[in-house]
CSV table of C-alpha atoms and ligand atoms in Angstrom, one decimal:
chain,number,residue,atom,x,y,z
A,22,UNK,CA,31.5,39.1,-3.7
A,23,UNK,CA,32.2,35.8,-5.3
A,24,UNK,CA,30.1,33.7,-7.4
A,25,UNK,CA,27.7,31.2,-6.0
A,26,UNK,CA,29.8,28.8,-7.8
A,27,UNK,CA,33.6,30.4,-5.9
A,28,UNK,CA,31.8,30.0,-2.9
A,29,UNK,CA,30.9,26.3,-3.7
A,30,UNK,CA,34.1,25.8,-4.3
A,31,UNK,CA,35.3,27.1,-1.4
A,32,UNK,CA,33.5,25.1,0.9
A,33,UNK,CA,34.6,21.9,-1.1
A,34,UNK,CA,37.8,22.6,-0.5
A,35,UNK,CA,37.2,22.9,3.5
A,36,UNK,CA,34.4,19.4,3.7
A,37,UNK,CA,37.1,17.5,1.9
A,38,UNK,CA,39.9,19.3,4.5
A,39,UNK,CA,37.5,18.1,7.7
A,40,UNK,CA,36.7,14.8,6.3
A,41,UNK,CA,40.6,13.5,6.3
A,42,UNK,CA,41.2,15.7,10.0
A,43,UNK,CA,38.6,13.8,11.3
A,44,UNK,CA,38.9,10.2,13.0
A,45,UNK,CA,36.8,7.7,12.0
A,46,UNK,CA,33.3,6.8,13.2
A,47,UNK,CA,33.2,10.5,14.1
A,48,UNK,CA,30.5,13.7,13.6
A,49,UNK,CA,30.5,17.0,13.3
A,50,UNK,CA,28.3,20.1,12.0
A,51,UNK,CA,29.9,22.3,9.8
A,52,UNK,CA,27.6,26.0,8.3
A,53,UNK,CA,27.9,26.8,5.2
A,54,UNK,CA,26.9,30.5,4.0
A,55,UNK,CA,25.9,31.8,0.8
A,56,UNK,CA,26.3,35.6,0.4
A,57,UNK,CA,24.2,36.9,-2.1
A,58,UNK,CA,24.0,40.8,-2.7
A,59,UNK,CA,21.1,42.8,-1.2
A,60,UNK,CA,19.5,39.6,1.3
A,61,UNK,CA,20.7,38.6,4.7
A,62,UNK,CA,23.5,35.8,4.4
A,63,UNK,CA,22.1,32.2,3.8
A,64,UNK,CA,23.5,29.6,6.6
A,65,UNK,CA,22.7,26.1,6.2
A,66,UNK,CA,24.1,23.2,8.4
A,67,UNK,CA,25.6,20.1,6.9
A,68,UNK,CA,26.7,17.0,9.0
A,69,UNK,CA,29.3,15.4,8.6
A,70,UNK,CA,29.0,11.5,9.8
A,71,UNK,CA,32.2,9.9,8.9
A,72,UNK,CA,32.2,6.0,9.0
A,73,UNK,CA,35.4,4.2,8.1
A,74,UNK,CA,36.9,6.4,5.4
A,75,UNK,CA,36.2,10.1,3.9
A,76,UNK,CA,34.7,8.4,0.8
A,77,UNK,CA,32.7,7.1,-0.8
A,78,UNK,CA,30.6,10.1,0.0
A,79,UNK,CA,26.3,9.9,0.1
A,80,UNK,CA,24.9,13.5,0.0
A,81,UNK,CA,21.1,13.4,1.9
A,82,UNK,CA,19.4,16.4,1.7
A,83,UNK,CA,15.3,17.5,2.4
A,84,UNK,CA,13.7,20.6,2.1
A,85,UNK,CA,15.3,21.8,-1.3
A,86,UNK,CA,11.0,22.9,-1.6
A,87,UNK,CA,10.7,24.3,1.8
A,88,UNK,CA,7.1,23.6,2.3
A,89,UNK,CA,7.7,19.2,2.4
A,90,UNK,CA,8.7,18.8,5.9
A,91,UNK,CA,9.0,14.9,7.0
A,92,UNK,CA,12.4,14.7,5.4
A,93,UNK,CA,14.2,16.8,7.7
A,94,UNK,CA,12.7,14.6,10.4
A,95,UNK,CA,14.4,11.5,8.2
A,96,UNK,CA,17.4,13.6,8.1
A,97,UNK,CA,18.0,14.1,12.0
A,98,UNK,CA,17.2,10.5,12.9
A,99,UNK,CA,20.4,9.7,10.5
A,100,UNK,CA,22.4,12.4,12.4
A,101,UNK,CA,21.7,11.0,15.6
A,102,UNK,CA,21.0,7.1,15.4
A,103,UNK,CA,23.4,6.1,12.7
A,104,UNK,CA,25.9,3.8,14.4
A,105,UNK,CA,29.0,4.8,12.5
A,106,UNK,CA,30.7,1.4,13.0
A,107,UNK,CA,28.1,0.2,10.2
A,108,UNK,CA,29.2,3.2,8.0
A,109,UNK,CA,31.6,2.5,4.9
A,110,UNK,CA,32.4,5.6,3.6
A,111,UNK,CA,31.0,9.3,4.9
A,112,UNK,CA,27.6,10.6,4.7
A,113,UNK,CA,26.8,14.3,4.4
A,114,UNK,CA,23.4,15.5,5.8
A,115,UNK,CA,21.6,18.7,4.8
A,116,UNK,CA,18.4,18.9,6.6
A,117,UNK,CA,17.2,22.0,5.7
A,118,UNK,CA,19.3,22.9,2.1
A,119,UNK,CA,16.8,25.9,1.0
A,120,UNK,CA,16.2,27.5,4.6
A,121,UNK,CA,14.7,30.9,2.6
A,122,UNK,CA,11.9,29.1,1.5
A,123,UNK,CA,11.1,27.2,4.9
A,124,UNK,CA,11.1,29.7,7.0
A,125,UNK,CA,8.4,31.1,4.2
A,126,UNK,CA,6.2,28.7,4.5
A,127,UNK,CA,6.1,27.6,1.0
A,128,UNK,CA,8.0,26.0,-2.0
A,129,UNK,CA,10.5,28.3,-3.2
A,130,UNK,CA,12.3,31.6,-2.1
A,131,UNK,CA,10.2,34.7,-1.0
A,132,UNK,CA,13.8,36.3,-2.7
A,133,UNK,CA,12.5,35.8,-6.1
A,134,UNK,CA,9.0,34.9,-6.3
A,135,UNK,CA,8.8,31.6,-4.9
A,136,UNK,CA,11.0,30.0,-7.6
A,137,UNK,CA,11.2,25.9,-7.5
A,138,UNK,CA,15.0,25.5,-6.5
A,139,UNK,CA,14.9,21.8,-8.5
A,140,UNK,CA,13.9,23.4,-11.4
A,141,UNK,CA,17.4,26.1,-11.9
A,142,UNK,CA,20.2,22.7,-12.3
A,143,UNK,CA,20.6,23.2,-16.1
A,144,UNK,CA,22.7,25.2,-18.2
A,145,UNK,CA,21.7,28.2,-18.3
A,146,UNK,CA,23.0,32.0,-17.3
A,147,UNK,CA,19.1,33.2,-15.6
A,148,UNK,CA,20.0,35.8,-12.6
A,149,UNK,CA,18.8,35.9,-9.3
A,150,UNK,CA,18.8,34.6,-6.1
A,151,UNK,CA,17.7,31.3,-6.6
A,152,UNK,CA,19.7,30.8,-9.7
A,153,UNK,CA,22.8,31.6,-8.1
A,154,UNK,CA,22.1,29.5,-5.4
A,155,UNK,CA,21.7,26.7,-7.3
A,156,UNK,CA,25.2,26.9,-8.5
A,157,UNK,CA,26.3,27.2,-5.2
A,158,UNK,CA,24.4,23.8,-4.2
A,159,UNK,CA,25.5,22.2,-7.6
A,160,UNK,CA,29.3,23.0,-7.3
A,161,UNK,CA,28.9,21.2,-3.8
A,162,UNK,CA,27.0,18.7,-4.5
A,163,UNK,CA,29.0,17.3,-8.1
A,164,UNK,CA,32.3,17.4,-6.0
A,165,UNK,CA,31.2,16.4,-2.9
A,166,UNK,CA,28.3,13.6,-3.9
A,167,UNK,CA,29.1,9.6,-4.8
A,168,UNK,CA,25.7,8.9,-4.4
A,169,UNK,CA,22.6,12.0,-3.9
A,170,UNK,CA,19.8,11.1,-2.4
A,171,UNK,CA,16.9,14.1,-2.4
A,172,UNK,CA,14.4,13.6,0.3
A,173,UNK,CA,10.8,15.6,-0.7
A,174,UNK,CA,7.2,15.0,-0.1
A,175,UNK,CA,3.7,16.5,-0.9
A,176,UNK,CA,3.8,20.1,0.6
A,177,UNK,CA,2.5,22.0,3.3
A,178,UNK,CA,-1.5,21.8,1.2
A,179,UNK,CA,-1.2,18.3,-0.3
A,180,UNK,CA,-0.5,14.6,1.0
A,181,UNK,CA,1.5,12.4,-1.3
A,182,UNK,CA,2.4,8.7,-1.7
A,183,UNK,CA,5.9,6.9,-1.1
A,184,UNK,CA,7.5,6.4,-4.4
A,185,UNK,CA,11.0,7.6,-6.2
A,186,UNK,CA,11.5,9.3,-9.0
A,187,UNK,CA,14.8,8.2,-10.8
A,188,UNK,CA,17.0,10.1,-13.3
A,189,UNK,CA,16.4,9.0,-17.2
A,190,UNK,CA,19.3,10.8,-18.9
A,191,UNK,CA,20.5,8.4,-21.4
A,192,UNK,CA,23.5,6.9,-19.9
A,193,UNK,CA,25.2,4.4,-17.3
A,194,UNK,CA,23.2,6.3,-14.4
A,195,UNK,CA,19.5,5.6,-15.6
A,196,UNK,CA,19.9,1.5,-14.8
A,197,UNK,CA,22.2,1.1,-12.2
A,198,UNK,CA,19.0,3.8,-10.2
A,199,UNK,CA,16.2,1.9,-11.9
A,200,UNK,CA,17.7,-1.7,-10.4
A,201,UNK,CA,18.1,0.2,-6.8
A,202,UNK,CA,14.8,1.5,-7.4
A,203,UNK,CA,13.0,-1.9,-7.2
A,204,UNK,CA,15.1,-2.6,-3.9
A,205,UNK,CA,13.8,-0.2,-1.3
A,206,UNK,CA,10.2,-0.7,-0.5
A,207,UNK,CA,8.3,1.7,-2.4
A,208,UNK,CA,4.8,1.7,-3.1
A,209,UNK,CA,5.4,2.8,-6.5
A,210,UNK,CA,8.2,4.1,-9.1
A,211,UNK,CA,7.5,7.0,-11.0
A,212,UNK,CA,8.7,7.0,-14.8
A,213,UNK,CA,9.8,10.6,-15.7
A,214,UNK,CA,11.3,11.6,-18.8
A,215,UNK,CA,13.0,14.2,-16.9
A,216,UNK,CA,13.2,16.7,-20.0
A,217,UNK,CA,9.7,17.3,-21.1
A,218,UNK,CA,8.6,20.9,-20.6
A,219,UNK,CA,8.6,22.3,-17.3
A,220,UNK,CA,10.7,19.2,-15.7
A,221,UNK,CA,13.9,20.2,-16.8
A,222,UNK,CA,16.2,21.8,-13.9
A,223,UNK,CA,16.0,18.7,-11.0
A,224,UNK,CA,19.3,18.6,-9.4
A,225,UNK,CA,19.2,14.2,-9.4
A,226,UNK,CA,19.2,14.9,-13.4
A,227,UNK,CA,22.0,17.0,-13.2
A,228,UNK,CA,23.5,15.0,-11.1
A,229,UNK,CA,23.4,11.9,-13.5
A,230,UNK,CA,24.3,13.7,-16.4
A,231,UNK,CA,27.8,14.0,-14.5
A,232,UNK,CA,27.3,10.6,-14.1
A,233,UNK,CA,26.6,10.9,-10.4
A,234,UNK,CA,23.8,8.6,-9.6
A,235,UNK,CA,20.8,9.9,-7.2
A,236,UNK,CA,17.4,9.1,-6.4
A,237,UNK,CA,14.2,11.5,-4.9
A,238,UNK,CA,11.8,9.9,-2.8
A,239,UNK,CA,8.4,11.3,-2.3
A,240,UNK,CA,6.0,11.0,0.5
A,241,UNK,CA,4.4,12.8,3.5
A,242,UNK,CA,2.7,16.1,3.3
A,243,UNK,CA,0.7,18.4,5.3
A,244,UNK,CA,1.4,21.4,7.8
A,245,UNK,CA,3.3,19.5,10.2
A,246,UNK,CA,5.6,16.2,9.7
A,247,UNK,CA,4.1,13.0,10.3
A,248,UNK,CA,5.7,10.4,12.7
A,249,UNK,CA,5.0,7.3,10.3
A,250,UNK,CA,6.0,8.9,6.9
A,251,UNK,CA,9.9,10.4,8.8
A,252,UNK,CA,9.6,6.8,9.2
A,253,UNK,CA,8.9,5.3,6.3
A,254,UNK,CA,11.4,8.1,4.7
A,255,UNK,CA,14.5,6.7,7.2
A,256,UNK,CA,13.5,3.1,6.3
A,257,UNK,CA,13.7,3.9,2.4
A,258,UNK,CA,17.2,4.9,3.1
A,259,UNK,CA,18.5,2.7,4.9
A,260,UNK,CA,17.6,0.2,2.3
A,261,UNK,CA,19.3,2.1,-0.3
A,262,UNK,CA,22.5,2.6,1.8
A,263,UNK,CA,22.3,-1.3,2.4
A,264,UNK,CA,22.0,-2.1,-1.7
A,265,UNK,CA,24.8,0.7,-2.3
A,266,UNK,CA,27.4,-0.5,0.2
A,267,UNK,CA,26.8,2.4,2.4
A,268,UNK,CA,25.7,0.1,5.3
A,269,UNK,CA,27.5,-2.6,6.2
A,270,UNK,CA,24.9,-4.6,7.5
A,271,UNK,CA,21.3,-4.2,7.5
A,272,UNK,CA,17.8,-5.8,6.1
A,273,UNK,CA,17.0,-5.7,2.6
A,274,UNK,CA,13.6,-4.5,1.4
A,275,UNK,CA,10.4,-5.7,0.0
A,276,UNK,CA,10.5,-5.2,-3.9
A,277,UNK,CA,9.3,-2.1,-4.8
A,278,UNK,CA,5.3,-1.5,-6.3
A,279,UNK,CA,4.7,-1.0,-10.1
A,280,UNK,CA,5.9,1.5,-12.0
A,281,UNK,CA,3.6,3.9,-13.3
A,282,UNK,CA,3.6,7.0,-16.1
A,283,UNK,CA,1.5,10.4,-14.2
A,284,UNK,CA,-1.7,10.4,-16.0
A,285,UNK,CA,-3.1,14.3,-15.5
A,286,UNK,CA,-2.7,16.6,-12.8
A,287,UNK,CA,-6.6,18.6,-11.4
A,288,UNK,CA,-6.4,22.1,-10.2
A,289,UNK,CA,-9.5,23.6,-8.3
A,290,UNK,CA,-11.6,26.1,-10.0
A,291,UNK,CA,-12.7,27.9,-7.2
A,292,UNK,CA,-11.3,29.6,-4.1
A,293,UNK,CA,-13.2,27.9,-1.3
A,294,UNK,CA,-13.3,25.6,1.8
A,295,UNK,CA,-12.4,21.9,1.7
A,296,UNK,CA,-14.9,19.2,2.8
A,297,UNK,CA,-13.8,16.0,1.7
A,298,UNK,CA,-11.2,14.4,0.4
A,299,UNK,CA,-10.7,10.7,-0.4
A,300,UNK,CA,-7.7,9.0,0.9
A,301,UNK,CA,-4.0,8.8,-0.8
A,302,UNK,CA,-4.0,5.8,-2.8
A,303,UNK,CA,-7.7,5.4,-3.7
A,304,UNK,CA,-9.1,3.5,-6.7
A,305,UNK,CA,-11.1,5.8,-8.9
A,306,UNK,CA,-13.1,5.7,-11.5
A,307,UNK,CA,-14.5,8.1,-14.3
A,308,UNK,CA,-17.2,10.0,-12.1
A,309,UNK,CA,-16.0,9.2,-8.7
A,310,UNK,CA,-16.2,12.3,-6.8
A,311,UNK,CA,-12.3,13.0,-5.6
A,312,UNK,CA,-12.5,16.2,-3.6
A,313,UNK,CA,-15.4,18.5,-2.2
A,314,UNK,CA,-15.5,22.1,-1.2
A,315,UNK,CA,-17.7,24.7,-0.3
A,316,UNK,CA,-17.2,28.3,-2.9
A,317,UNK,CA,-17.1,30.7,0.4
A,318,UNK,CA,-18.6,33.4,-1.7
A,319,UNK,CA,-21.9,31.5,-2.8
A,320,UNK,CA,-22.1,28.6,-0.2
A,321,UNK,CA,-22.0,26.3,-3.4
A,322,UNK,CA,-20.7,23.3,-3.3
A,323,UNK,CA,-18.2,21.7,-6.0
A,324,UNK,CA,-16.9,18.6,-6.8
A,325,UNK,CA,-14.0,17.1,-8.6
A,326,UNK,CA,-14.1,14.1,-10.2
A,327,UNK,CA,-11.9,11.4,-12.1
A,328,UNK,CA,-12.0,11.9,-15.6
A,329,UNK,CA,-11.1,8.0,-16.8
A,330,UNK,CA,-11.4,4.9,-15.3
A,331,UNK,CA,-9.2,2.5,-14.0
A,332,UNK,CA,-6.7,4.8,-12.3
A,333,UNK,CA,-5.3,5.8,-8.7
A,334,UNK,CA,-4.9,8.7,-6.6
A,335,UNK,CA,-1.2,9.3,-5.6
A,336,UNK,CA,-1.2,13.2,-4.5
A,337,UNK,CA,-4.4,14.6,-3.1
A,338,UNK,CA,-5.1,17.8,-1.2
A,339,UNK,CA,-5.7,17.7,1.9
A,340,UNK,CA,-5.7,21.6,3.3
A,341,UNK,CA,-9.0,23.2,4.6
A,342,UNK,CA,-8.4,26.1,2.6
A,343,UNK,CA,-8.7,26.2,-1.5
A,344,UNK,CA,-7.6,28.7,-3.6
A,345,UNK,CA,-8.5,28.7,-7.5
A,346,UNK,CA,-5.9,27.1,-9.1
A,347,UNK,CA,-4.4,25.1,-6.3
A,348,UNK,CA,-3.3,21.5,-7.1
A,349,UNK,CA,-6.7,19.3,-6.7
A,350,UNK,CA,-4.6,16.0,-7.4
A,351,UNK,CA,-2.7,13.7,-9.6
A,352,UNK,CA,-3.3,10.5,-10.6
A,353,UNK,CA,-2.4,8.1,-12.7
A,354,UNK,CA,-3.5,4.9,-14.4
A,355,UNK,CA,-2.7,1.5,-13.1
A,356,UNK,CA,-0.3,-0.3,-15.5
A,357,UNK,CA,-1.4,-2.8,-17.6
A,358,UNK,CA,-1.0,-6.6,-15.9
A,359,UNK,CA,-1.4,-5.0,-12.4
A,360,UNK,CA,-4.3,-6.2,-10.3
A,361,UNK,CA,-7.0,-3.3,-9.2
A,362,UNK,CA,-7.5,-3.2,-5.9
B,6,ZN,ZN1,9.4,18.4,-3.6
């Protein structure tokens, strides 16, 4: 069996083979499958929407944590309402890029214990399934991507706001993202230093350490997509594809909100039922009771609070059932020289 890597390769080799064959302002849906030994053959579609010429080439893919649904939603409106005439270049659309995990219902692969696929993209020679796929993916995605967008939102038990996060590796990358950043309508930008423990391993920072520029953008959440975030999600696009050349033609957006550092993330202590939750986005203050739920053992009820003043709520749970040591929520604080609410 050859490596995920070979098998990147491979299919490399046969995207940039379609993309010359076919005509211009034309689409098709190629599979690709990864063979790994012992689990059933992983088949994922990629679309191939080819405007004027096979390149540049914008990689869009959602679902790479299979629990943060509203992107794929993003991702088909592009496959079927994207007038190619407006296309420069090609895009390549993977709506569903880690189908193991989807089709689990949560984050990572059932394979190998629900590992976070955008945490394997470093150097590093780890085994198993997820690992392995992630070479696949990379192989692909550093031949194949000018420009990577990552498409991701709160998950299947939390709600989350629309910001980006950008690469911040040091080189060439880190301001041409941060300029593009401030150009596509986000309610905030989220500064990550990308290499502090536990937040090594995204694919858009080892993307831009090849000097491929890329961009994730958060927001939606919940069981099921939501109408209004898929379209929030297609509008953040399109604004990028606009400020990249992508689009020919097209509105530019509002400036982006403030940039903000992640304060603390809360987990609950207690396995229980959720009663309340304030809304994505709240104001909060030290004291200012967050989330409620009932232990199911005891009938007690808890509370979680904001430990500090002066700070916002940008990921909040928002699924009836809580299990010790879920994610309560994140917040952060507003910047200094930004007006409270
Ligand atoms: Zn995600």
């Amino acid at each position: 069996m050859l490596t995920g890597k070979e098998q990147g390769k491979k299919y490399t080799e046969q995207i940039f083979f379609e993309l010359q064959a076919m005509p211009v302002e034309s689409r098709r849906i190629i599979r690709l499958t990864f063979e790994y030994p012992g689990v059933k053959p992983t088949t994922i579609p990629c679309c191939l929407l080819k405007g004027d010429s096979a390149s540049p080439r914008l990689w869009l893919e959602a679902l790479i944590h299979g629990d943060e649904y509203d992107g794929a939603l993003a991702c088909l409106d592009f496959i079927n309402n994207l007038d190619l005439h407006d296309l420069h270049g090609t895009v390549l659309v993977f709506p569903v890029i880690n189908p193991t995990a989807f089709f689990a219902y949560q984050h990572g692969s059932p394979y190998d214990g629900n590992i976070n696929l955008n945490r394997v993209f470093f150097e590093n020679d780890n085994t198993g399934y997820s690992w392995e796929y992630g070479r696949f993916l990379l192989e692909l995605a550093e031949n194949l991507a000018d420009f990577f967008i990552d498409y991701h939102g709160g998950s299947k038990l939390n709600d989350i706001s629309r910001y980006c996060m950008v690469p911040n590796v040091g080189n060439e990358v880190d301001s041409y993202i941060n300029d593009l950043a401030r150009k596509c309508g986000l309610q905030y930008i989220f500064c990550d230093h990308n290499d502090q423990n536990g937040n090594t391993g995204r694919l858009i920072v080892a993307l831009a350490k090849k000097g491929i520029p890329g961009i994730l953008l958060e927001n939606g959440g919940g069981i099921a997509w939501d109408k209004d975030c898929v379209e929030r999600h297609v509008e953040s696009v399109r604004y990028l594809m606009v400020e990249t050349g992508f689009l020919k033609c097209g509105e530019h957006a509002p400036e982006s909100g403030f940039y903000f550092e992640p304060e603390d993330y809360v987990y609950c202590e207690h396995d229980g039922l959720l009663l309340y939750h304030i809304p994505l986005g709240s104001s909060i203050n030290k004291g200012d009771v967050c989330l409620k739920y009932m232990d199911v053992e005891t009938g007690e009820i808890f509370e979680v609070t904001c430990p500090k003043d002066g700070c916002f709520v940008y990921c909040i749970h928002t699924a009836a059932v809580v299990r010790k040591g879920n994610f309560a929520m994140a917040y952060a604080k507003y910047p200094e020289g930004v007006m409270t609410p």
